[in-house]
PDB file of C-alpha atoms in Angstrom:
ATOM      1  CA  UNK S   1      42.225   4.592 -26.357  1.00 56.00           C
ATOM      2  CA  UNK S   2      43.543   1.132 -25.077  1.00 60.00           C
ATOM      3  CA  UNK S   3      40.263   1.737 -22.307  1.00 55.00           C
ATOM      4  CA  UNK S   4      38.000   1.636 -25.076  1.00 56.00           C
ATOM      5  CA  UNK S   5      39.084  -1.866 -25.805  1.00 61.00           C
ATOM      6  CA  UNK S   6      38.038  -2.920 -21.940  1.00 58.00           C
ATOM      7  CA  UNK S   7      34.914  -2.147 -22.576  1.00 58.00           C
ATOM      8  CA  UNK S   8      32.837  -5.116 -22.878  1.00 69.00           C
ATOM      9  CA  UNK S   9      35.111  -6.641 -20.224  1.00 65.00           C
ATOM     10  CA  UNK S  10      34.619  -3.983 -17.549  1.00 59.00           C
ATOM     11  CA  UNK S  11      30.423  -3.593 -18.573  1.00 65.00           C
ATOM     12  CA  UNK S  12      28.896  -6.707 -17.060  1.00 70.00           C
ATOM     13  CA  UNK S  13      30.816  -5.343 -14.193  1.00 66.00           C
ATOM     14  CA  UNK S  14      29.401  -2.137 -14.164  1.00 64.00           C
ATOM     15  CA  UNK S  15      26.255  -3.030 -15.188  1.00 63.00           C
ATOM     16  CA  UNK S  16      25.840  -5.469 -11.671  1.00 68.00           C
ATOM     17  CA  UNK S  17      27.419  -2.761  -9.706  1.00 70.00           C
ATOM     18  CA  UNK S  18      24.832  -0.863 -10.754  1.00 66.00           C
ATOM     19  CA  UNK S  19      22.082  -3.229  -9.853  1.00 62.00           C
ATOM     20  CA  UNK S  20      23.503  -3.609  -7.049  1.00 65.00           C
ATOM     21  CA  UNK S  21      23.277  -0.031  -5.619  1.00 62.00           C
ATOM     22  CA  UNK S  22      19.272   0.829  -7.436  1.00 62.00           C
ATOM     23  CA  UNK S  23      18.628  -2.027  -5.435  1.00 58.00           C
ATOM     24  CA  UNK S  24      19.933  -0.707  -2.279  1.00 60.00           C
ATOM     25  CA  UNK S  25      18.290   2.817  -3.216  1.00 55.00           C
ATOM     26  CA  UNK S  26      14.767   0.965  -3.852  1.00 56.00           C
ATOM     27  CA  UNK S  27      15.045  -0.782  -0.453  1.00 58.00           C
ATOM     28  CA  UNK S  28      15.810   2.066   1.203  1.00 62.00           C
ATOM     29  CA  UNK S  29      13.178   4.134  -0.438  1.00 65.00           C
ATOM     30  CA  UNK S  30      10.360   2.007   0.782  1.00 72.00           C
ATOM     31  CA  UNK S  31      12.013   1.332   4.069  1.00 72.00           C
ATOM     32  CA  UNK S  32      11.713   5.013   4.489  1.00 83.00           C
ATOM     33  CA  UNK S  33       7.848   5.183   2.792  1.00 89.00           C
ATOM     34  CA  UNK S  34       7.185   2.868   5.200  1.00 81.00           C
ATOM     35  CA  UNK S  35       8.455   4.085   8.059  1.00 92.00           C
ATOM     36  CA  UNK S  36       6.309   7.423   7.281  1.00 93.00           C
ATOM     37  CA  UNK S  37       3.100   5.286   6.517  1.00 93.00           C
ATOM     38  CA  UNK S  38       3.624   3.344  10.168  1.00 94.00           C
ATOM     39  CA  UNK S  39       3.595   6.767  11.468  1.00 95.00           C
ATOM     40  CA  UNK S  40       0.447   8.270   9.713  1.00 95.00           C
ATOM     41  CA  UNK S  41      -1.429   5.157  10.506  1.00 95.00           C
ATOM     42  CA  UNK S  42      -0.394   5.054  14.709  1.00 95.00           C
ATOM     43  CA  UNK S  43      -1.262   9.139  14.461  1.00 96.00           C
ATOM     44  CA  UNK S  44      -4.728   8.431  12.788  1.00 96.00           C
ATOM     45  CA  UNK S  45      -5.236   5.260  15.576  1.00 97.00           C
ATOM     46  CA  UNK S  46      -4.868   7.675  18.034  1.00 95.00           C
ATOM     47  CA  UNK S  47      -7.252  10.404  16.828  1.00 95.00           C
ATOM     48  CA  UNK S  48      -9.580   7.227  16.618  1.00 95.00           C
ATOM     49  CA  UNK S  49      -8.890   5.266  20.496  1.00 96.00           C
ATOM     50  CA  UNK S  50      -7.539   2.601  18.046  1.00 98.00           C
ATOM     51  CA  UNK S  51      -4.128   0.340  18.802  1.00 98.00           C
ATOM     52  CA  UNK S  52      -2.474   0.052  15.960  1.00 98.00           C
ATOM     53  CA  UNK S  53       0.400  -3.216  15.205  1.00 97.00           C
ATOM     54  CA  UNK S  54       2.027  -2.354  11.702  1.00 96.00           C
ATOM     55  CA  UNK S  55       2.386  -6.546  11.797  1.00 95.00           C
ATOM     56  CA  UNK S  56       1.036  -8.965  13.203  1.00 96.00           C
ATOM     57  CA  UNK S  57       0.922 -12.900  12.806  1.00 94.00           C
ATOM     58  CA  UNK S  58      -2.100 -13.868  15.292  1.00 95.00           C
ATOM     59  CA  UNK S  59      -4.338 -12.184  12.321  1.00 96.00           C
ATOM     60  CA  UNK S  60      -3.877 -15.659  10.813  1.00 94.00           C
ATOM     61  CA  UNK S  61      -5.718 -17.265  13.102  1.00 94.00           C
ATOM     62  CA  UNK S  62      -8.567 -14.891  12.760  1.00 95.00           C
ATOM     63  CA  UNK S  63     -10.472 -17.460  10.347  1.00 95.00           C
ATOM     64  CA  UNK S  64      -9.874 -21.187   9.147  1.00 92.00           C
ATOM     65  CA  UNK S  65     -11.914 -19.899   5.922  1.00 92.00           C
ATOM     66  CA  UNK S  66     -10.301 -18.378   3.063  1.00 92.00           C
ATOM     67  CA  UNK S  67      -8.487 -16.074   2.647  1.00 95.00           C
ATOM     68  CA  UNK S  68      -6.991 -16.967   6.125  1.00 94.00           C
ATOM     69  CA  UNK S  69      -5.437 -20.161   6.149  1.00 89.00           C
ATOM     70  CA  UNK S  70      -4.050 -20.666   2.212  1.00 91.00           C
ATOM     71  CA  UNK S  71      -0.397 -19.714   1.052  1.00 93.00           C
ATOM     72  CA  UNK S  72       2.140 -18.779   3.175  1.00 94.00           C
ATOM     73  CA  UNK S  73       3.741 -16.002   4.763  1.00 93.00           C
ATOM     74  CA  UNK S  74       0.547 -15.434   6.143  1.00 95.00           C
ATOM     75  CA  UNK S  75       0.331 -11.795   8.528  1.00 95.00           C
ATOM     76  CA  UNK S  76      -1.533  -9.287   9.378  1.00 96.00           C
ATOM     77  CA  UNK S  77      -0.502  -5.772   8.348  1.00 94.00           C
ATOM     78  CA  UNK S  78      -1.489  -2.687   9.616  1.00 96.00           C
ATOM     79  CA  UNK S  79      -4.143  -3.595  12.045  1.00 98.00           C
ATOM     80  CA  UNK S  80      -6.181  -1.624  14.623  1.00 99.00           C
ATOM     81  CA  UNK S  81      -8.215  -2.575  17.732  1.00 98.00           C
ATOM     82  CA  UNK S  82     -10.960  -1.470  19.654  1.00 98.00           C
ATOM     83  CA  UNK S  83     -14.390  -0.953  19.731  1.00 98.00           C
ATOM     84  CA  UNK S  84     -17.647  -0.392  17.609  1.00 98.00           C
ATOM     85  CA  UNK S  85     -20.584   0.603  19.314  1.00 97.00           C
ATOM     86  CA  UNK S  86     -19.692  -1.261  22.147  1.00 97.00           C
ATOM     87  CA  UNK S  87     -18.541  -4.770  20.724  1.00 98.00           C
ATOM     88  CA  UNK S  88     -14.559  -5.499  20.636  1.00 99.00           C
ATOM     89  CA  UNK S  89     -13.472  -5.018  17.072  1.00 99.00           C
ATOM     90  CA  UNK S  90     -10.354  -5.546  15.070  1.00 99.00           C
ATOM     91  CA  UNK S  91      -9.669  -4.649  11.214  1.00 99.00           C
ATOM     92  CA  UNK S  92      -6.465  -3.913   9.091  1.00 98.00           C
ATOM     93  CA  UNK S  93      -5.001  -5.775   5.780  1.00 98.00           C
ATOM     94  CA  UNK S  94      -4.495  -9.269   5.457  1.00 98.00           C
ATOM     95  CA  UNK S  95      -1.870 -10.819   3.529  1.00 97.00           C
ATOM     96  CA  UNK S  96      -0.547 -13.989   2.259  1.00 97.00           C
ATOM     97  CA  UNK S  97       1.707 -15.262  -0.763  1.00 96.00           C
ATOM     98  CA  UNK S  98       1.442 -17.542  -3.565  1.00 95.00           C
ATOM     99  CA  UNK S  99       4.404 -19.149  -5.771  1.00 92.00           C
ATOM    100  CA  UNK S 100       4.507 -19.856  -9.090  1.00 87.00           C
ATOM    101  CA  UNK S 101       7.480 -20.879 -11.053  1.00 84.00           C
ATOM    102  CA  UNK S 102      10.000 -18.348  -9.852  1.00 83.00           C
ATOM    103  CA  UNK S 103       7.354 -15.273  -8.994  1.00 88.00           C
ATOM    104  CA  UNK S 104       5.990 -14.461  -5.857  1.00 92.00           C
ATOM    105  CA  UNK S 105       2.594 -12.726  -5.434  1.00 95.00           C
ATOM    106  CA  UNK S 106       1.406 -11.268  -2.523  1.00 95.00           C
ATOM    107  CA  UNK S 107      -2.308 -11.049  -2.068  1.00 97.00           C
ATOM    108  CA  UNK S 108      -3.844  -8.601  -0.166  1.00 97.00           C
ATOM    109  CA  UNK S 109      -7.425  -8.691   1.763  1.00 98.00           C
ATOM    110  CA  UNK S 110      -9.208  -6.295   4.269  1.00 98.00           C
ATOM    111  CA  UNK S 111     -10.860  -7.371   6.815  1.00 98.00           C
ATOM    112  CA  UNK S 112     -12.860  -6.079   9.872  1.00 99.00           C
ATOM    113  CA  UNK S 113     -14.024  -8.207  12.833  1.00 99.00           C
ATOM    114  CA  UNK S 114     -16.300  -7.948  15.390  1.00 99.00           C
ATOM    115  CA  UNK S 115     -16.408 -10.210  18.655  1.00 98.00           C
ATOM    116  CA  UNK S 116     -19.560 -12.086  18.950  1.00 98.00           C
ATOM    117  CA  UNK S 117     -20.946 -12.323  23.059  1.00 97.00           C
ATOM    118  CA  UNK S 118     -19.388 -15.912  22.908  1.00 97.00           C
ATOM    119  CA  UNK S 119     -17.668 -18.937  20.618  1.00 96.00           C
ATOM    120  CA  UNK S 120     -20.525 -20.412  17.853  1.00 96.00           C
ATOM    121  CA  UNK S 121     -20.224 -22.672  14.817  1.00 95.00           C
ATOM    122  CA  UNK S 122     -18.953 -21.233  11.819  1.00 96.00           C
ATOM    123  CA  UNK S 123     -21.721 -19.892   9.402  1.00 97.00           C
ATOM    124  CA  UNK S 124     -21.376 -18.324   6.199  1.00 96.00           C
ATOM    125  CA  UNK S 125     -23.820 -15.648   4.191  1.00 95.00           C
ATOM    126  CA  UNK S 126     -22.800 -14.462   0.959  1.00 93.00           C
ATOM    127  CA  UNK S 127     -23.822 -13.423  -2.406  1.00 88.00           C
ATOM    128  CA  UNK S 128     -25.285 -16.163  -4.726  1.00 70.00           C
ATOM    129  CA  UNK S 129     -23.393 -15.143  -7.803  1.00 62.00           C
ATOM    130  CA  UNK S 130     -23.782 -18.625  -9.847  1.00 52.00           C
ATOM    131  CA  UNK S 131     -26.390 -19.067 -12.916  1.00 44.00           C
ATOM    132  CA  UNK S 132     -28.975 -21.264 -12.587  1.00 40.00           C
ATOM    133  CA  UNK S 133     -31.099 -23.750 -10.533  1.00 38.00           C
ATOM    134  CA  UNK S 134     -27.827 -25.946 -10.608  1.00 36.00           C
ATOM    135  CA  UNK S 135     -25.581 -23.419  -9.232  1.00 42.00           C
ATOM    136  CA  UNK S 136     -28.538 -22.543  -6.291  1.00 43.00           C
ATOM    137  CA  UNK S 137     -28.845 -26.043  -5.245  1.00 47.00           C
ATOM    138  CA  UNK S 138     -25.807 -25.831  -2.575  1.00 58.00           C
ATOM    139  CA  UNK S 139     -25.467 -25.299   0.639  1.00 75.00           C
ATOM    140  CA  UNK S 140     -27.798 -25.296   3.285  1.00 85.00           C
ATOM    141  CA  UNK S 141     -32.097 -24.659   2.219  1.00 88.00           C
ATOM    142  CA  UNK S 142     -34.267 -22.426   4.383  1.00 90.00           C
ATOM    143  CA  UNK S 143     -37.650 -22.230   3.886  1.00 87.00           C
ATOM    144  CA  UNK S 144     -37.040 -18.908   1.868  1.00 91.00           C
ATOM    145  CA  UNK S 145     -37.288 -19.554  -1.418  1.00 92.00           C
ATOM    146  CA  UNK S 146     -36.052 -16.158  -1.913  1.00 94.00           C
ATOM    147  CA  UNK S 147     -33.532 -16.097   0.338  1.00 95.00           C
ATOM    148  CA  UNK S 148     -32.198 -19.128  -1.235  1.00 92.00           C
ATOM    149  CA  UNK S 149     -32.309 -17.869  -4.229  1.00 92.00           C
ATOM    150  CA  UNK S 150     -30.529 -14.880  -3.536  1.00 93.00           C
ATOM    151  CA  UNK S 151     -28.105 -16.130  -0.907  1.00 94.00           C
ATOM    152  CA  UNK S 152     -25.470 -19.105  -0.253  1.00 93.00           C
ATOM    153  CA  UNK S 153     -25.060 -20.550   3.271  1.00 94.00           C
ATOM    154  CA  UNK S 154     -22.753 -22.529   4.833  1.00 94.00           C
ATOM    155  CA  UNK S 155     -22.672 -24.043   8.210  1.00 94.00           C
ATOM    156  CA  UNK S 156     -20.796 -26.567  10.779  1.00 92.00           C
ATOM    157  CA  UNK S 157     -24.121 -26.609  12.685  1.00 94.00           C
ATOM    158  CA  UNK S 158     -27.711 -26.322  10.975  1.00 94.00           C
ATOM    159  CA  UNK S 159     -29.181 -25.582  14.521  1.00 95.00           C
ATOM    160  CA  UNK S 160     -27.067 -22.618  14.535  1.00 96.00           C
ATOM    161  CA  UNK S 161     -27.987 -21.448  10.478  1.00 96.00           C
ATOM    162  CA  UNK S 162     -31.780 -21.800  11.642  1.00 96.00           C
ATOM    163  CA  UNK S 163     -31.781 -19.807  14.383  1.00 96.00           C
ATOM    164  CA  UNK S 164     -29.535 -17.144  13.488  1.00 97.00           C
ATOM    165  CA  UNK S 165     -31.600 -17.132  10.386  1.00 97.00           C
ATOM    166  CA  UNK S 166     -34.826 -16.818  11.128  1.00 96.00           C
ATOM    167  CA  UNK S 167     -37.848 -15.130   9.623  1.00 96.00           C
ATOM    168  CA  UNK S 168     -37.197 -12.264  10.951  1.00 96.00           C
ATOM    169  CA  UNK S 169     -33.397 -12.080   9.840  1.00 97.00           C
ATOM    170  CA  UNK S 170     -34.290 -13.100   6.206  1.00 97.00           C
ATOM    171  CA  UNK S 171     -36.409 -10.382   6.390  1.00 97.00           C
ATOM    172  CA  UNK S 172     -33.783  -7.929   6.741  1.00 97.00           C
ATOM    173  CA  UNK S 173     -31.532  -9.324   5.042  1.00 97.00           C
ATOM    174  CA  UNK S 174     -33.195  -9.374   2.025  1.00 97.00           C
ATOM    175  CA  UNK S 175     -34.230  -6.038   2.274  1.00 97.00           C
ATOM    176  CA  UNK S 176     -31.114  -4.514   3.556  1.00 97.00           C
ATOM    177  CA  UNK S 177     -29.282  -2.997   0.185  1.00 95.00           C
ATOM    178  CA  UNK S 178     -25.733  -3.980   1.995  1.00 96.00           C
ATOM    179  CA  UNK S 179     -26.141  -7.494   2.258  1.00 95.00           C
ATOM    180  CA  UNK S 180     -26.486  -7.582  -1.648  1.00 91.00           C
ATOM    181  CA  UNK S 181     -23.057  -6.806  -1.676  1.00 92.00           C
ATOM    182  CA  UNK S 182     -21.619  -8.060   1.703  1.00 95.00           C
ATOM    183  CA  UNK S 183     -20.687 -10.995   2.738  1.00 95.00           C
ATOM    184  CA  UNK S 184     -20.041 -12.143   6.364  1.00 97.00           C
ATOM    185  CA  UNK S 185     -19.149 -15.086   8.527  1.00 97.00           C
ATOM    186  CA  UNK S 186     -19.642 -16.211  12.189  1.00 98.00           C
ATOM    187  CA  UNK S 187     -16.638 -18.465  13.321  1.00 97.00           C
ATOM    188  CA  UNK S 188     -16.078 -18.776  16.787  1.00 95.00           C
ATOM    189  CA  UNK S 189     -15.830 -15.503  18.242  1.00 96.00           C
ATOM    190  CA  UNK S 190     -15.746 -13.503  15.526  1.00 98.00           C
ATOM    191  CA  UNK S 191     -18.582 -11.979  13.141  1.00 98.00           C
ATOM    192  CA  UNK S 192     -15.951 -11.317   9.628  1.00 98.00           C
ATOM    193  CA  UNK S 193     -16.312  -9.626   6.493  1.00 98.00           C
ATOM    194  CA  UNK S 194     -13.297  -9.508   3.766  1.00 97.00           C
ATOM    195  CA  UNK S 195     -12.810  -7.716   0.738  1.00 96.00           C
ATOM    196  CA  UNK S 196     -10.146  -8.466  -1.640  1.00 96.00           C
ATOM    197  CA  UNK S 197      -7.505  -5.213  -1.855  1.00 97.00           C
ATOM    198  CA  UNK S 198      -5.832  -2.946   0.609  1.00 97.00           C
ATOM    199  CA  UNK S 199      -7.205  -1.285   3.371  1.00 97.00           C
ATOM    200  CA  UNK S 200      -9.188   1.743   3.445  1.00 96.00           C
ATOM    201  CA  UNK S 201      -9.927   2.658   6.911  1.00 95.00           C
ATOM    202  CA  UNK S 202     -12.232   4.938   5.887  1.00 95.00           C
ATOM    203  CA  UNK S 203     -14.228   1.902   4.908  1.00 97.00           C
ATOM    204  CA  UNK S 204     -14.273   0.189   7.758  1.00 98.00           C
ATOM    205  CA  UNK S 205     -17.085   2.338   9.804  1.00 97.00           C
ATOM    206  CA  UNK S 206     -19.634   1.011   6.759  1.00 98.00           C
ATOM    207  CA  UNK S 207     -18.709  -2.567   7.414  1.00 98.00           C
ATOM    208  CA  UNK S 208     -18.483  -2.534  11.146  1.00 99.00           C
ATOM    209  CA  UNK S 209     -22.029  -1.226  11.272  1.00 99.00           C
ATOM    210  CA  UNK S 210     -23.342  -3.649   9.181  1.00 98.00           C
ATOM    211  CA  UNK S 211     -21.486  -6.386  11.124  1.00 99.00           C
ATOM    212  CA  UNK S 212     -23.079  -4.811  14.177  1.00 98.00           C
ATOM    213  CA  UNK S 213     -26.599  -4.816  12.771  1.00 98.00           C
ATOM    214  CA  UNK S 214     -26.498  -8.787  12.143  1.00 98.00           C
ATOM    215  CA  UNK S 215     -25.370  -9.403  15.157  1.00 98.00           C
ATOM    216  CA  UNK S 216     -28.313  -7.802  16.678  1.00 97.00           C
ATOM    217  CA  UNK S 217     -30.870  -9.669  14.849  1.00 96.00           C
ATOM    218  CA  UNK S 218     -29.346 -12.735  16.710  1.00 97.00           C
ATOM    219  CA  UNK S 219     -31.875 -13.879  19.061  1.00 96.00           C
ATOM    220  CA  UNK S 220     -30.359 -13.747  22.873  1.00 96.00           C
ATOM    221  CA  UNK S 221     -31.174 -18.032  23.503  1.00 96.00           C
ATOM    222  CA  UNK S 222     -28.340 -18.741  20.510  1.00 96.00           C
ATOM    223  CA  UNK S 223     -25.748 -17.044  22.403  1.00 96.00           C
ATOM    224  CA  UNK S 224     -26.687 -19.193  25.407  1.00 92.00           C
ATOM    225  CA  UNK S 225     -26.864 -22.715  24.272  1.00 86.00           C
TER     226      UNK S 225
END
């Protein structure tokens, strides 16, 4: 019985031995989930005329907008290229981390992309979500009162906001039941939307279309200036 009395020497070693090897199990069980989600993804790229990169760090430079460009370990995972009606397109997960204290989070975005025919000013559409004629009173005015009630833009050039947005763009826009819930960017040569979460590829088709449609309210003079 003399092993009995070793006990509470031998248990913190046990006990890290243990960690130890769930630790290596846990690893290796996600290593291996991985592995077989890499492989689903390139077999359902291929059904699709997709390239698929499980990771890849360009995806950073995508935007200079959040959520590109704030934390660190910034990548892009599992992300497919190609085409969308005829317009160069790329989509897959975005990630970056935060720290705080001694936790790490990991935040992930989707994203989908769409090349525009050539570099323009960054210009944002989104959702007016705020409360109020305070909230509203942001950004830049068009001569919609509805539109800016309903919507917040942002722009390096107002040139560029005016004509993109023109009558007949509000128009649409307004009346369009996606772009209550969408929000999308032009930045250089790019037309963006994100969504916070993980990918869903079979989202992606509703996005790119939309994406697609704005673009081709874009009189063709703006994309020659």
């Amino acid at each position: 019985m003399e092993w009995l009395l070793l006990l509470p020497v031998l248990f913190p070693f046990v006990a890290a031995i243990l960690a130890v090897v769930l630790a290596v199990v846990s690893a290796s069980q996600r290593e291996k989930a991985r592995r077989l989600e890499m492989a689903h993804r390139h077999h359902w790229a291929q059904q699709h005329g997709l390239h698929y990169t499980p990771n890849d760090r360009s995806i950073a430079a995508l935007s200079l907008r959040a959520p590109f460009g704030v934390g660190s370990d910034r990548v892009g995972y599992d992300v497919f290229r190609g085409h969308h009606r005829g317009l160069a397109m790329v989509f897959g997960e975005y990630r970056y981390s935060t720290k705080s204290n001694d936790s790490t989070t990991v935040h992930p975005w989707q994203f989908v992309a769409l090349a525009l025919p050539t570099h323009r000013p960054a210009l944002s559409i989104s959702r007016e979500t705020g409360g109020g004629i305070f909230s509203r009173r942001k950004g830049v005015q068009l001569e919609s009162e509805e539109f800016n009630d309903r919507f917040r833009i942002e722009t390096a050039s107002e040139r560029f906001a005016y004509d993109v947005l023109n009558p007949r763009a509000m128009e649409w826009l307004l009346a369009d039941i996606r772009a209550n819930t969408v929000g999308f960017r032009f930045e250089g040569q790019w037309a963006i939307t994100v969504r916070a979460g993980n990918l869903r590829p079979e989202e992606v088709r509703f996005y790119a279309d939309f994406l697609h449609d704005v673009i081709a309210l874009v009189p063709d003079f703006v994309w020659r200036y």
